[in-house]
mmCIF file of C-alpha atoms in Angstrom:
data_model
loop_
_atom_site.group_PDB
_atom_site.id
_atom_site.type_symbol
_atom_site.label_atom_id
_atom_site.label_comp_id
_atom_site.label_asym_id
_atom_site.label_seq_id
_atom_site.Cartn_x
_atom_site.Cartn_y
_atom_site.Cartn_z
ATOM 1 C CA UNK A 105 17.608 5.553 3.962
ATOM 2 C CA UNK A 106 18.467 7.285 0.606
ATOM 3 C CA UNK A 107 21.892 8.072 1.777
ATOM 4 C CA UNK A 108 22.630 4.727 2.847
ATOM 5 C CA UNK A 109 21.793 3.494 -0.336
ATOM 6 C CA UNK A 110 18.021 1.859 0.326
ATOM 7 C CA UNK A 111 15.603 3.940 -1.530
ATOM 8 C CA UNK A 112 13.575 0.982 -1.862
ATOM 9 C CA UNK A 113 13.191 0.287 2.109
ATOM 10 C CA UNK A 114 9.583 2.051 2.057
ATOM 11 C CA UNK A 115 7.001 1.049 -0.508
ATOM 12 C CA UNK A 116 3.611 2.604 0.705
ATOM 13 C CA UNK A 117 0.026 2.801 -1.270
ATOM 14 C CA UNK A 118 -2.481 5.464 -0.614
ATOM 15 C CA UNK A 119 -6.224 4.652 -1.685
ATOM 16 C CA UNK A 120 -9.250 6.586 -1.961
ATOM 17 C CA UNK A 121 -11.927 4.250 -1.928
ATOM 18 C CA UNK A 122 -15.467 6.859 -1.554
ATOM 19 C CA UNK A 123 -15.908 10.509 -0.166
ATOM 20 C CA UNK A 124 -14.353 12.184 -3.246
ATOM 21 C CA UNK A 125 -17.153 14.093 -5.589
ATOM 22 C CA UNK A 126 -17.060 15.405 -8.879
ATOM 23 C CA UNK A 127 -15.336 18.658 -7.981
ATOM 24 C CA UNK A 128 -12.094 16.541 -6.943
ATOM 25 C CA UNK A 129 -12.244 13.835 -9.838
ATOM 26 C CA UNK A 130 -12.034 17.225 -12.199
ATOM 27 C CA UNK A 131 -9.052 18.677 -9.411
ATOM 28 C CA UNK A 132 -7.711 15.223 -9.869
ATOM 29 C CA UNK A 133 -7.077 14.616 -13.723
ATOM 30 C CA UNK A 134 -6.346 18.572 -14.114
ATOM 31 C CA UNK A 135 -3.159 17.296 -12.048
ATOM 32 C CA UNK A 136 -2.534 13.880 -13.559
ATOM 33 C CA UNK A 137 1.052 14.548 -14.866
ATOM 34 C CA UNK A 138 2.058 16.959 -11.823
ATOM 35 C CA UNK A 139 4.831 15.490 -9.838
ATOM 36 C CA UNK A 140 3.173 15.485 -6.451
ATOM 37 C CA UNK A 141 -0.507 14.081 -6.031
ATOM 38 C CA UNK A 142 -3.156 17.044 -6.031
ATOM 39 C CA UNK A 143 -4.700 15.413 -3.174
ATOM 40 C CA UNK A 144 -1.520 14.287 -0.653
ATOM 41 C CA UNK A 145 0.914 16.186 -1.998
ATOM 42 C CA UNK A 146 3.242 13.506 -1.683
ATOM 43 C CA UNK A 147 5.063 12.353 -4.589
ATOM 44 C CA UNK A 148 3.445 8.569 -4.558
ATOM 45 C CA UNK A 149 0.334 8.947 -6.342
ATOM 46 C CA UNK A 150 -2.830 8.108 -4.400
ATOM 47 C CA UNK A 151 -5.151 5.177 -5.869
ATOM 48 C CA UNK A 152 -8.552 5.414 -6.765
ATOM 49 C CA UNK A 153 -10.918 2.606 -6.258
ATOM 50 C CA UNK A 154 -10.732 -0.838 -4.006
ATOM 51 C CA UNK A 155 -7.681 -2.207 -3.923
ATOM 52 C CA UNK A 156 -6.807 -5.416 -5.817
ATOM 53 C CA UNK A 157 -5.219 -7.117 -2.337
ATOM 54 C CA UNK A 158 -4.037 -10.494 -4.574
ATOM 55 C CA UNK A 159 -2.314 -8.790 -7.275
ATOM 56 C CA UNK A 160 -0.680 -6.409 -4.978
ATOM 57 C CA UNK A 161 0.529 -8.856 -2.469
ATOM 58 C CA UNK A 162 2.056 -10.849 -5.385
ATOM 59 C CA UNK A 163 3.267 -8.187 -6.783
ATOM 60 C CA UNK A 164 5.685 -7.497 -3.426
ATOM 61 C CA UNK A 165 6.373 -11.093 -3.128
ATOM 62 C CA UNK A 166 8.132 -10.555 -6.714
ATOM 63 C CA UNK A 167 9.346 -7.686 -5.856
ATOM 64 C CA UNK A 168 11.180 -8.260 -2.663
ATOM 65 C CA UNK A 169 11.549 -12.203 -3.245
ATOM 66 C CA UNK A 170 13.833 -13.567 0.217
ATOM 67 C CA UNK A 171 12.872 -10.785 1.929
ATOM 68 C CA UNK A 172 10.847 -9.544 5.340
ATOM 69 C CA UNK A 173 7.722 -7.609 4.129
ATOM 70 C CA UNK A 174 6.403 -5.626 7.222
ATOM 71 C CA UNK A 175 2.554 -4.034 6.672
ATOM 72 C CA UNK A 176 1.096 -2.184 8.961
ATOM 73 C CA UNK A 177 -2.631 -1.206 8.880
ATOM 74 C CA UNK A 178 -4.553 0.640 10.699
ATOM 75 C CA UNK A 179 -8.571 0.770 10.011
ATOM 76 C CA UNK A 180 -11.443 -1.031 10.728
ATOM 77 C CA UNK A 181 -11.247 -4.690 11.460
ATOM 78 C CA UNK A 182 -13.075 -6.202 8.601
ATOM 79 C CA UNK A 183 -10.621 -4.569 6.669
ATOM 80 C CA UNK A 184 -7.445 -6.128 9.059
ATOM 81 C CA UNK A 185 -8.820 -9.233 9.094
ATOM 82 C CA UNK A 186 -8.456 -9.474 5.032
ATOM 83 C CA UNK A 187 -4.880 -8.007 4.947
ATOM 84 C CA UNK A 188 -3.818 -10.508 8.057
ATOM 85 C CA UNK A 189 -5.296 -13.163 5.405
ATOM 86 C CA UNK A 190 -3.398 -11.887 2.667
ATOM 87 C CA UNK A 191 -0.185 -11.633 4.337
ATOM 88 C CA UNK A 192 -0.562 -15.144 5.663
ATOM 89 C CA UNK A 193 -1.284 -16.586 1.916
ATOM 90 C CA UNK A 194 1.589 -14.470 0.321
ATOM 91 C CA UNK A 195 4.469 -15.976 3.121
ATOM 92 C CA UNK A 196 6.297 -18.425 1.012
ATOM 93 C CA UNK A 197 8.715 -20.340 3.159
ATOM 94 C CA UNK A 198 10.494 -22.014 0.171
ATOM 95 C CA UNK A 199 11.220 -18.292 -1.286
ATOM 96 C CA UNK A 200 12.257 -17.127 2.328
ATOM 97 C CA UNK A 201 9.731 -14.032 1.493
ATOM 98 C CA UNK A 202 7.448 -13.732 4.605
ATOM 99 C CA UNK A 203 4.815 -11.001 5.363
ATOM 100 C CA UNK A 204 4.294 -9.944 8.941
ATOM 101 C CA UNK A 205 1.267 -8.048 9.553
ATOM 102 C CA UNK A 206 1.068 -5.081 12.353
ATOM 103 C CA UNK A 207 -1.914 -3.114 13.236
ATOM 104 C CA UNK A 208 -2.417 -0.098 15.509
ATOM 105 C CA UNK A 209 -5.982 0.524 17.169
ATOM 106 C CA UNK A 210 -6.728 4.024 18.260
#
């Protein structure tokens, strides 16, 4: 997508919400200003902690305002249930920016 000009076409947020110990928090801000995370190695930097769902949903519908938002999820269903919610609260017909949610069971 970079060489047709839409770096922006994937936005995509990795979090760690529990099984991480003091051995990788120390792993973790030894790496802080490395270019790939120590944990991924991908160059999007994962997230530590619960997710804020409102602020980040608003903060796409800024970002992409008139736009299709696809998110796609796949996790337990307490957890699908909430982001199904959130996209359905962040659609904002007026704006034309809509949210369409897609999960994947295994």
């Amino acid at each position: 997508m970079l060489e047709h000009g839409r770096s922006d076409f994937l936005d995509y947020n990795i979090y760690l919400t529990r099984g991480w110990g003091t051995d990788e928090a120390k792993n973790i801000m030894l790496h802080e200003d490395d270019e790939a995370d120590p944990i991924t190695g991908l160059q999007q930097k994962t997230h530590y902690g619960r997710p804020q769902w409102p602020q980040i949903f608003s903060n796409m519908a800024a970002a992409h305002r008139g736009e299709d938002i696809g998110v796609f999820f796949c996790g337990p269903k307490v957890l699908s249930s909430k982001l199904h919610s959130m996209c359905n609260q962040h659609t904002d017909q007026a704006a034309e920016t809509r949210f369409f949610y897609h999960k994947e069971n295994f």
